mmCIF file of C-alpha atoms in Angstrom:
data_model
loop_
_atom_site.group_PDB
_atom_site.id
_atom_site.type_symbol
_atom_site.label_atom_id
_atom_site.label_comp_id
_atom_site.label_asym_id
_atom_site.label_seq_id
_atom_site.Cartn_x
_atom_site.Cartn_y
_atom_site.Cartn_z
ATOM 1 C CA UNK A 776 103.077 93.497 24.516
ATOM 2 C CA UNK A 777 106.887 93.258 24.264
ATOM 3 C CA UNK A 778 108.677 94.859 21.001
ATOM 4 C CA UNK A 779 111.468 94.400 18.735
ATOM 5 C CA UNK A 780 114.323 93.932 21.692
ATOM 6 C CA UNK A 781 118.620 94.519 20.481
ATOM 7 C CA UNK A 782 121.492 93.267 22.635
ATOM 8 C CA UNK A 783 123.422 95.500 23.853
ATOM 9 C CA UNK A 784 122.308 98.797 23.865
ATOM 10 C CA UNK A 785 126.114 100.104 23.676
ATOM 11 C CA UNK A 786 128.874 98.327 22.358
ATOM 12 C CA UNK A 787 132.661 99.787 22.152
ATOM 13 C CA UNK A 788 135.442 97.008 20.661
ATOM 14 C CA UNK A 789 138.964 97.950 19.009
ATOM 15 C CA UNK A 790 139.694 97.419 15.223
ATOM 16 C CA UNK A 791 140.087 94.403 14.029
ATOM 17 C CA UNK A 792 137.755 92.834 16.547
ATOM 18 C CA UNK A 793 134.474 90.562 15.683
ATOM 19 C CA UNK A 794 131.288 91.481 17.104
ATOM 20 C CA UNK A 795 127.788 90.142 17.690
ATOM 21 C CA UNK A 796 124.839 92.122 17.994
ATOM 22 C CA UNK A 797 121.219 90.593 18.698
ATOM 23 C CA UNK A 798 117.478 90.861 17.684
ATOM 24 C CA UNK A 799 114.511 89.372 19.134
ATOM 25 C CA UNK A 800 111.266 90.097 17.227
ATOM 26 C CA UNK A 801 107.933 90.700 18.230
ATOM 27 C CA UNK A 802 107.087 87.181 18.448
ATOM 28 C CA UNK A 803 104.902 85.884 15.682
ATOM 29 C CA UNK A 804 106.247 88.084 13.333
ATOM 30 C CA UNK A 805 108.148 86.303 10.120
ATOM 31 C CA UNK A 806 109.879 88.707 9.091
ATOM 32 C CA UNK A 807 113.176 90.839 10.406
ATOM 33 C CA UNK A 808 114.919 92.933 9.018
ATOM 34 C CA UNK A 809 118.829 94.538 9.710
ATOM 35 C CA UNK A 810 119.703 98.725 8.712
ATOM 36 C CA UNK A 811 122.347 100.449 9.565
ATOM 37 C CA UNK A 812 122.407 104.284 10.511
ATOM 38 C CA UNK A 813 125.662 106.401 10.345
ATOM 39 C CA UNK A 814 125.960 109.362 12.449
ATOM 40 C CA UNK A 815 123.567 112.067 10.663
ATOM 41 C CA UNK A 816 122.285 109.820 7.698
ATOM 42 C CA UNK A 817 119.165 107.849 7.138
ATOM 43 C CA UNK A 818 118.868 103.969 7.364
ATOM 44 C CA UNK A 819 120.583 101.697 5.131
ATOM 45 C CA UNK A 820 118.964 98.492 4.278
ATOM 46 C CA UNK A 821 121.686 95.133 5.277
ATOM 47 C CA UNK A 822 119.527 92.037 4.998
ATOM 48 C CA UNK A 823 116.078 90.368 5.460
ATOM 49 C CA UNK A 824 114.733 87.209 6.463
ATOM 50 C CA UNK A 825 111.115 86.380 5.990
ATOM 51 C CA UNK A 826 110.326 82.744 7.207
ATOM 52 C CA UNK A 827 112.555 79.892 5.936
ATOM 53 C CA UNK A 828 113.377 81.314 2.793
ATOM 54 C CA UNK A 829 116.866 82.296 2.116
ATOM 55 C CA UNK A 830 117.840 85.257 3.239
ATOM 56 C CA UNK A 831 118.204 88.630 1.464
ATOM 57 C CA UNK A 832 121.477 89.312 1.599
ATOM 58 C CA UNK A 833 122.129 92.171 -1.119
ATOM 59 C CA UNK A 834 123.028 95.333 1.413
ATOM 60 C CA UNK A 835 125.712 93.846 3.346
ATOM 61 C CA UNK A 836 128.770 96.248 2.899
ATOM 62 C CA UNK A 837 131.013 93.495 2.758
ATOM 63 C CA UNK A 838 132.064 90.034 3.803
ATOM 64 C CA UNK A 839 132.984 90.614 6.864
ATOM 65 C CA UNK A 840 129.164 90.772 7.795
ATOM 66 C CA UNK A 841 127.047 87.810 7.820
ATOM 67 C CA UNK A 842 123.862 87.115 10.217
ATOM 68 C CA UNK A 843 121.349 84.299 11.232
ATOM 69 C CA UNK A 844 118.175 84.164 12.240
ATOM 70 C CA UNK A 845 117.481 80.960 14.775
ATOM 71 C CA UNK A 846 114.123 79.214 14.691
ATOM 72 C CA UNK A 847 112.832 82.025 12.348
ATOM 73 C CA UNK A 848 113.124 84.277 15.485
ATOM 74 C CA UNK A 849 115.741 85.733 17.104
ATOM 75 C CA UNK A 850 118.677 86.916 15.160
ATOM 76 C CA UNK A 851 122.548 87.634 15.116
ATOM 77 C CA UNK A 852 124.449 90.072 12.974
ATOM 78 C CA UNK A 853 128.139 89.718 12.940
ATOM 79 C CA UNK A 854 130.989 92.022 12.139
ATOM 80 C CA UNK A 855 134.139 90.107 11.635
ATOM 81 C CA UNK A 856 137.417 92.177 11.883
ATOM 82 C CA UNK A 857 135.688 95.518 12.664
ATOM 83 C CA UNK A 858 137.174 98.653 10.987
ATOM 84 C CA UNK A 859 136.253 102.349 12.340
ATOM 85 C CA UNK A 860 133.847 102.860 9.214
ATOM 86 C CA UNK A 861 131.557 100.393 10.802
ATOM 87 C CA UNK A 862 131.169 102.516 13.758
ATOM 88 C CA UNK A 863 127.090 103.042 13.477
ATOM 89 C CA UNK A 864 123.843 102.533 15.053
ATOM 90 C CA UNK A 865 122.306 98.957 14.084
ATOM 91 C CA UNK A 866 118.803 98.845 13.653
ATOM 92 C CA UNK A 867 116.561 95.681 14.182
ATOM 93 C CA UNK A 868 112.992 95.161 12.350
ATOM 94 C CA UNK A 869 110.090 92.934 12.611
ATOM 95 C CA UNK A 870 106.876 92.424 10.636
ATOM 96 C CA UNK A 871 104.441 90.323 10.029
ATOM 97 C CA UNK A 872 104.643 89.141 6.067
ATOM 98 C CA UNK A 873 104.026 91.752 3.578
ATOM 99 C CA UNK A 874 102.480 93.987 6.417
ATOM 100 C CA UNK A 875 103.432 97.362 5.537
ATOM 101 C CA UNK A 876 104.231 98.471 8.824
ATOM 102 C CA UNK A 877 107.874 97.692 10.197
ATOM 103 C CA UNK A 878 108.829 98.048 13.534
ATOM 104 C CA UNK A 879 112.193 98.710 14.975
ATOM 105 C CA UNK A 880 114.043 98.133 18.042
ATOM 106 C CA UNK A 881 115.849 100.599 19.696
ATOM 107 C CA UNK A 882 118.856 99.804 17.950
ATOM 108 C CA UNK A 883 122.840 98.968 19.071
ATOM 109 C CA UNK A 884 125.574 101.685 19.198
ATOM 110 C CA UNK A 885 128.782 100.246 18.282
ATOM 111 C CA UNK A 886 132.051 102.449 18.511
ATOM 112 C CA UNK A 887 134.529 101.297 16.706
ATOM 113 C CA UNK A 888 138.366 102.292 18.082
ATOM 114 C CA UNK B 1393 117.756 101.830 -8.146
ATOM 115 C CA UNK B 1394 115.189 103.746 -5.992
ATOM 116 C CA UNK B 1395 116.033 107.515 -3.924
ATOM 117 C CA UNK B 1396 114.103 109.605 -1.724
ATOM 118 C CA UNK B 1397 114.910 113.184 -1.337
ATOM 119 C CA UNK B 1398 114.543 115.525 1.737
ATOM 120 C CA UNK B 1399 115.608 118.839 1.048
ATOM 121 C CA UNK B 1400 115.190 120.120 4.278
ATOM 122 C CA UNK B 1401 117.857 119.419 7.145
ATOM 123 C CA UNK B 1402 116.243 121.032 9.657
ATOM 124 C CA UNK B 1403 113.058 123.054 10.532
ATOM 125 C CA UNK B 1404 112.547 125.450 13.598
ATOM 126 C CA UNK B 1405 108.334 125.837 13.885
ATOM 127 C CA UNK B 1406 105.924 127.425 16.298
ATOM 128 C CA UNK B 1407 103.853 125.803 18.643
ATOM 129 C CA UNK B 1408 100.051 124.219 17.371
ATOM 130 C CA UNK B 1409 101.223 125.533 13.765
ATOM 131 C CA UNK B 1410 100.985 123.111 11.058
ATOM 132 C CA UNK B 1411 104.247 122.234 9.318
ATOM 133 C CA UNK B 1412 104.791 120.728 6.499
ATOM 134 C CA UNK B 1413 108.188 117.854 5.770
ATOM 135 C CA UNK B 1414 109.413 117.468 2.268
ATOM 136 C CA UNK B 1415 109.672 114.190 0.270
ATOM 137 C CA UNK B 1416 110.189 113.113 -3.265
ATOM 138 C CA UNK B 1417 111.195 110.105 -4.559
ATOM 139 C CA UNK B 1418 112.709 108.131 -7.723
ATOM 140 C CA UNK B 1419 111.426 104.619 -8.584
ATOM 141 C CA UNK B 1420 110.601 103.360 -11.691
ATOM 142 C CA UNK B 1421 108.039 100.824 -10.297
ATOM 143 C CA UNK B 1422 104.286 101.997 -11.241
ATOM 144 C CA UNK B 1423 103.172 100.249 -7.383
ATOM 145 C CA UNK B 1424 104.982 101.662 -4.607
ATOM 146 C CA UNK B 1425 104.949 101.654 -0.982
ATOM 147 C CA UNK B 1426 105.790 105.655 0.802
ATOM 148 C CA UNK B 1427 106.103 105.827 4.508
ATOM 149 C CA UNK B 1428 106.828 108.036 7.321
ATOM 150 C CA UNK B 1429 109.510 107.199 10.294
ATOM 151 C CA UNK B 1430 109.933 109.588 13.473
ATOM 152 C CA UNK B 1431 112.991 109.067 15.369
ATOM 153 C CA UNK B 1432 113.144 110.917 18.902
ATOM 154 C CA UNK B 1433 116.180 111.237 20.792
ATOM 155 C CA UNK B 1434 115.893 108.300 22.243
ATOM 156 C CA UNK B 1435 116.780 106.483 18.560
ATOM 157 C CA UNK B 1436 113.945 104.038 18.280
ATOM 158 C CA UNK B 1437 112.266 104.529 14.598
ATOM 159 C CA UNK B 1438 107.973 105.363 15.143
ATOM 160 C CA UNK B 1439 106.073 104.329 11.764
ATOM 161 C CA UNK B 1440 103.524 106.962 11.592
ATOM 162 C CA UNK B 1441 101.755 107.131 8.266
ATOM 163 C CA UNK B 1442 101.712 105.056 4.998
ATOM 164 C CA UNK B 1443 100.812 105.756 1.606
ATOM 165 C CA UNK B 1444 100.012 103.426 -1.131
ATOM 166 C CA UNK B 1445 100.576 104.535 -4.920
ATOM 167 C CA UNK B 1446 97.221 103.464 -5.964
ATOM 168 C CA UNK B 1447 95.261 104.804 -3.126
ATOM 169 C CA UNK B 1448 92.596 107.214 -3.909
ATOM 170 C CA UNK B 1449 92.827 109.541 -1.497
ATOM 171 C CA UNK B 1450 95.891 110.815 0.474
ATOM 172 C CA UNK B 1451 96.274 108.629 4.082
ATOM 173 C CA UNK B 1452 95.804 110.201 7.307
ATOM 174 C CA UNK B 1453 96.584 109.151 11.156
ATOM 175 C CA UNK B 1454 95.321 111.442 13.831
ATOM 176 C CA UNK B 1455 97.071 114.735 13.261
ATOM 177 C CA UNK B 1456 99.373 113.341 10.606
ATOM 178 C CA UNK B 1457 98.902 113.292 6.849
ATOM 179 C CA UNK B 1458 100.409 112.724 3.767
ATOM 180 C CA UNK B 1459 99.930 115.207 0.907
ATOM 181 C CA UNK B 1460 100.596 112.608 -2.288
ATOM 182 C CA UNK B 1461 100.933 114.364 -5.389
ATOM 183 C CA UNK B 1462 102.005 111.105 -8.078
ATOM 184 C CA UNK B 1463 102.598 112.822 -10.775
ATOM 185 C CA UNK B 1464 105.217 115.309 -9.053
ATOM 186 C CA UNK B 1465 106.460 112.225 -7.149
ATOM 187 C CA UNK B 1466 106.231 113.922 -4.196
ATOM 188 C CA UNK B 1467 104.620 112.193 -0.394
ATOM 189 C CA UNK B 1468 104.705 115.261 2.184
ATOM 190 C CA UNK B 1469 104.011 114.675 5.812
ATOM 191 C CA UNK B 1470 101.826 117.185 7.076
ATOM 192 C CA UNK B 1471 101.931 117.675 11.007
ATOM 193 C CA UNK B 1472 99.090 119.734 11.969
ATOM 194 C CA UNK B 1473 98.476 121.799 15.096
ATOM 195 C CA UNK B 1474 102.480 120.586 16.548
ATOM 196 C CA UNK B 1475 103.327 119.634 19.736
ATOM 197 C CA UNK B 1476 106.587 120.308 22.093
ATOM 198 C CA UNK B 1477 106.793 116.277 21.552
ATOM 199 C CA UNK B 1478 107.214 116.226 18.130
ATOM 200 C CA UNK B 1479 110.561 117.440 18.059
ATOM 201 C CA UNK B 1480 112.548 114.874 16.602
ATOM 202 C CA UNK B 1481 114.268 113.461 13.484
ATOM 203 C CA UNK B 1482 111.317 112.958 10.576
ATOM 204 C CA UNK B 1483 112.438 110.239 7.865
ATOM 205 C CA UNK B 1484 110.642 109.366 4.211
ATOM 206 C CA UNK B 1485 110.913 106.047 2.524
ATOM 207 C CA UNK B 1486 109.966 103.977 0.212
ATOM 208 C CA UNK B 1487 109.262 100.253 -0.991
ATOM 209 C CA UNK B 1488 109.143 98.488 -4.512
ATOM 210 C CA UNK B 1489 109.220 95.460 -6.068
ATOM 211 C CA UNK B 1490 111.872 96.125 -8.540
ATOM 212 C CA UNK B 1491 114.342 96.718 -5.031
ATOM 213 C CA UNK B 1492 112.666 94.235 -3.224
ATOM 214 C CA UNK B 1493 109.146 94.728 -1.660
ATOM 215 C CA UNK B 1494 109.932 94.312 1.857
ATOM 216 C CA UNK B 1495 113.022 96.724 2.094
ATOM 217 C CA UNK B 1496 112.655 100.429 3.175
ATOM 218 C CA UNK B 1497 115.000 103.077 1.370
ATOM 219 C CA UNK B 1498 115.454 106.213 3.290
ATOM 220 C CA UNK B 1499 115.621 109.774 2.720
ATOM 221 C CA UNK B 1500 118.475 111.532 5.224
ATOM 222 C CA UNK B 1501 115.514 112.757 7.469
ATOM 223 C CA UNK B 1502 114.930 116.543 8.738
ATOM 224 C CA UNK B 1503 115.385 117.328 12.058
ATOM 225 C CA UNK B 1504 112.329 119.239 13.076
ATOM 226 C CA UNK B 1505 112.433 121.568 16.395
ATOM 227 C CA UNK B 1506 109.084 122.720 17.873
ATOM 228 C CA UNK B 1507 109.823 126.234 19.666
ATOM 229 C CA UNK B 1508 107.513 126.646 23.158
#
């Protein structure tokens, strides 16, 4: 079956740019989850949805990232007014509720100039 | 606040020799989630093992385990006989209630290089 799919793959924008980068779930599963990797560092948690509760919001960086998740499937993280420290790989994550396993997409690369 | 430790960076091992990943981790929570991510060159994150804090016994998955040891609060993944594939980045985590059930906190991963 299909997996966790992100849109695009690559994506290279100037400072001060806003961005979009998509998820679509394995389908059925309610919940999805954002990270974010930095170049030689683990994954750091940004937000979760699970269903139609509100989201969890409490690892975005700053204000200048928000997301949605559409129909309690796919989802869209934005960046508004990117700045080089954003410059990381975004992970996508889907799971079925309170399953333990997550699984991940293959992630976008934004480049931030 | 919850952290997970991996003291190793990187690891160079032999062919079909077992090798053995660091992990320890802070939480406060007495029910706890560990879990093991491999990460390939290709980027995509590979869930390979989980551990619960009140299991009995430590988990396994084909030639993985984890080597639980709650008191030292220590979860090492233990790779036996390796394979040229399993060269890749290896990352620890962990889940709790007090941070939120559902979200993963990750170690910074060693990269581990089988040698032919």
């Amino acid at each position: 079956g299909a997996g966790v799919s992100q849109s695009p793959s690559n994506k290279v924008t100037e400072k001060g740019k806003d961005v979009e980068l998509r998820c679509d779930p394995i389908s059925g599963h309610t919940a999805l989850y954002w990270y974010r990797q930095s170049l030689g560092q683990g994954l750091e948690f940004l937000i979760y949805f699970q269903g139609n509760s509100a989201p969890d919001k409490s690892g975005l960086p700053s204000d200048r990232f928000s997301a949605e998740r559409t129909g309690g499937s796919v989802s869209t993280l934005t960046i508004q007014r990117t700045q080089q420290e954003d410059s990381a790989v975004y992970l996508c994550a889907s799971s079925f509720y309170q399953d333990n396993e997550q699984f991940f997409g293959p992630g976008t690369r934004l480049t931030v100039l | 606040a919850q952290k997970i430790t991996q003291t190793q960076p990187g690891m160079f091992v032999q062919e079909k020799e077992a090798v053995t990943l660091d992990c320890t981790y802070d939480t406060s929570d007495p029910s706890y989630g560990l879990f093991w991510y491999k990460q390939p060159s290709s980027g995509e994150m590979i869930f390979l093992i989980y551990q619960g804090s009140y299991d009995q016994q430590n988990a396994t998955e084909g030639r993985y385990s984890l080597n639980f040891q709650k008191a030292r609060k220590s979860a090492n993944l233990v790779i036996s006989a390796s394979q040229l594939g399993d060269s890749a980045m290896y990352f620890c985590a962990v889940s709790s209630p007090s941070f939120g059930n559902e979200k993963l906190t990750f170690g910074t991963g060693t990269r581990l290089t089988i040698i032919p």
